[in-house]
Amino acid sequence: MAITRADVERLASEYAAKHPREILRLALENVDNIAISFSGADDVILVDMASRLRKGVQVFSLDTGRLHPETYKFMELVRERYDIRFEAMFPDHAAVEKLVREKGMYSFFVDGHHECCGIRKVMPLRRKLATLDAWITGQRRDQSPGTRLAIEVIEDDKSFGTADRPLLKFNPLAHWTSAQVWEYIREFEVPYNELHARGYVSIGCEPCTRAILPNQHERAGRWWWEEETKKECGLHAGNPIKR
Amino acid sequence: MAITRADVERLASEYAAKHPREILRLALENVDNIAISFSGADDVILVDMASRLRKGVQVFSLDTGRLHPETYKFMELVRERYDIRFEAMFPDHAAVEKLVREKGMYSFFVDGHHECCGIRKVMPLRRKLATLDAWITGQRRDQSPGTRLAIEVIEDDKSFGTADRPLLKFNPLAHWTSAQVWEYIREFEVPYNELHARGYVSIGCEPCTRAILPNQHERAGRWWWEEETKKECGLHAGNPIKR
Amino acid sequence: MAITRADVERLASEYAAKHPREILRLALENVDNIAISFSGADDVILVDMASRLRKGVQVFSLDTGRLHPETYKFMELVRERYDIRFEAMFPDHAAVEKLVREKGMYSFFVDGHHECCGIRKVMPLRRKLATLDAWITGQRRDQSPGTRLAIEVIEDDKSFGTADRPLLKFNPLAHWTSAQVWEYIREFEVPYNELHARGYVSIGCEPCTRAILPNQHERAGRWWWEEETKKECGLHAGNPIKR
Amino acid sequence: MAITRADVERLASEYAAKHPREILRLALENVDNIAISFSGADDVILVDMASRLRKGVQVFSLDTGRLHPETYKFMELVRERYDIRFEAMFPDHAAVEKLVREKGMYSFFVDGHHECCGIRKVMPLRRKLATLDAWITGQRRDQSPGTRLAIEVIEDDKSFGTADRPLLKFNPLAHWTSAQVWEYIREFEVPYNELHARGYVSIGCEPCTRAILPNQHERAGRWWWEEETKKECGLHAGNPIKR
């Protein structure tokens, strides 16, 4: 592995304004054991860009067991269309069964989404990240005023990495806007989740995602019954707070 | 009627930057025989604003016979919610029957939407406007780069008015943006067409309207098989061209 | 015209158990000025059978201005697929406008469907029937226990015909069951309204039709807020009552 | 446990024509360690009947991770409405991840549904059944001409039971028809899966279930790309073949 923790600050600054493709190139050329985390939404452009750089890139999704049928369909389409190694991480049955037995199928509407996200997303993610040296996400600063304002294009992931086992995190879209992402989708004819044609912008689990109204912020379609500042599922728990 | 053709240029300039409410007030206080043209979309805010100014305002829609079920439902909701006199203009059966007999139910996909719009929208509109001294529309400059860039808040309608029978046209939202319209909807809890919660922004007839993708211009949801510059149905045929 | 009123009783008895195709053949061979009334539902098999007997058969539908988008689509598909002369009768604008102005878009939920059906279906039908010597319908005895139990395969239509101007009515499916109709659709690969794949059996206007539950009678999907025995729109007002 | 393997044949014959309620009563009064297997479809009437007999009945569903959003909603509704102990069995993550990694999300369309059902349904079921002395299912003879013609109301389950550890299987609806089930739902105002109001009769996993057309057999909505005689997911693998 050619990039280490020590390089992160310098590279983050050097690549801060570069095209996502260049950040992806840096990542893929310098870290072997690396994978793209694909949510089934407009972060598909990372898969498209990476596939143009090299074959057989590792891509993983978190199949929570509660995704929209349209999202499963889209993941399969991406798996078939691109020359990638695709994997879907699945939750631990004992944890899911216990949650449902005690609180039913929709506990998140009552006591918040963190317990369910913990079981269905964070645990499986942690299992996957434990096998990697770096991961690549589709996070963007414009996605969430509360929680994503200060993300860098390259980070030392202290939430999922440890002192002994460092983990790099690449956010090649950190500085891009939703408009740029969609311009890319149209220009390169990238396939998209059909939910995007029904008013959905940000896409997560089915019970916790909804279409938004015209001119509404995309994050309004996620965990809408909770406060703005808490709208992260724990995947990006370590995001720095901008003050 | 207190406002005449001669006042249009001066008033258009004087009111160019005023709140839509002020333009509506000017219209309703100075023209008795006036009506709001309501499309069943986000121009509902005109009905909301007008209802706060006076009771029993005249509102008419063009029921083409091909609107979305959701739009009929929404029109009824508006009719019941506000203290207005609501009317739906309906197309002439002989003209519709002739078109369908000769070209079927979807001729617009083959030879353009103007013939169908002419029969289902423009003729009934003409019939209605012939009874009025002025009409109020929800047109905005930001809706259509090709055709609405130069509209004024008050106009002398030379398409539907004649030398003998002048017709004023008020466009109180001409200078507002989609974002402002939706801010108003949220702030005043104005009811909206449920299609807006399914990715639809601009709303017309069912076969000729579709939801748009994130970051797509709202006009992309209308007559998408035709060129950008022709996307008017004839209701606003006289719109000046900005050069 | 080879068949007259005087023949009706004899022929009705003679053809009572014959295949719908034979009844259609009798009708088409003996009456020149004849048309099939097509509702946009499973009566499409009449169009299919008739097209196999002769080219250019007259088919008309009642476009009430409130049909499902899927039904318009299906009517167009039928118009294009078969060699027929297709026509859609449309309601009189003055009558529709008056009804909406006085009672809104959903008066039928308040004071019954007869006024709206009268304007949107019966008047246009009457206009069409005034030009014919006979019409062909898809009525079946099994459709409505209350109102269609006693229909014959050939009738003297006293509702729409007069002493001076007789009108014959052929009901080639009178004795067929829903199961037989669908067996025909499958065997001959007849196209069907896509609403049938979403739980709809009987199909009328959008606000007045709904999907039914498993094992529910098809008529439960029509005017469900009214009593069973009144579930006719007036097209078949003269149906004999079985005691 | 009062009923043993030795009683099965006699009781099956004695209860062959009894009301499902009586068969349920027999089961619940004579086996402590017993649970209803609830699919999220019209077998909800078993839950309704059992709840009228006793409180806290054990009910389990197989949450394959690919059910319809409507089915999850319905299961929760049932969990909340009835005084039952509800549990959802969830698949093993390693097995699901391996299948998806090797064959993607829709392998069943290519090489049959048995592998996926094995992982997502049969293994979790086996885990559950290993803790029980008897289970209760909603199987009916009229559901599947190929595979359910010979089921009895009480059986010695040799597929999931063993010589050492016998397992009884109660099918209280074996002799009922779909029409009777729906009559019960209407009479007792039992809640139902909203998919039933959209043309769905039999309900399984989302990708493997579809609505049926009028007069189509309910099993046509399941694994429609496979042969009739194979339409079992393995839950009822031991069903006797009627010759």
PDB file of C-alpha atoms in Angstrom, chain A residues 12-13 16 141 150-155 169-172 174 240:
ATOM      1  CA  ALA A  12      -6.508  15.798   0.642  1.00  0.00           C
ATOM      2  CA  SER A  13      -5.275  19.287   0.057  1.00  0.00           C
ATOM      3  CA  ALA A  16      -9.323  18.947  -3.001  1.00  0.00           C
ATOM      4  CA  ARG A 141     -20.843  18.096   1.072  1.00  0.00           C
ATOM      5  CA  ALA A 150     -16.647  19.333   6.256  1.00  0.00           C
ATOM      6  CA  ILE A 151     -15.791  16.068   4.572  1.00  0.00           C
ATOM      7  CA  GLU A 152     -12.522  15.900   2.649  1.00  0.00           C
ATOM      8  CA  VAL A 153     -11.799  13.996  -0.540  1.00  0.00           C
ATOM      9  CA  ILE A 154      -9.342  11.763   1.332  1.00  0.00           C
ATOM     10  CA  GLU A 155      -9.596  10.970   5.030  1.00  0.00           C
ATOM     11  CA  LYS A 169     -11.537   6.698   3.152  1.00  0.00           C
ATOM     12  CA  PHE A 170     -11.864   8.334  -0.258  1.00  0.00           C
ATOM     13  CA  ASN A 171     -14.781  10.646  -0.974  1.00  0.00           C
ATOM     14  CA  PRO A 172     -14.200  11.523  -4.634  1.00  0.00           C
ATOM     15  CA  ALA A 174     -17.055  15.455  -1.726  1.00  0.00           C
ATOM     16  CA  PRO A 240     -15.944  16.218  11.215  1.00  0.00           C
TER      17      PRO A 240
END
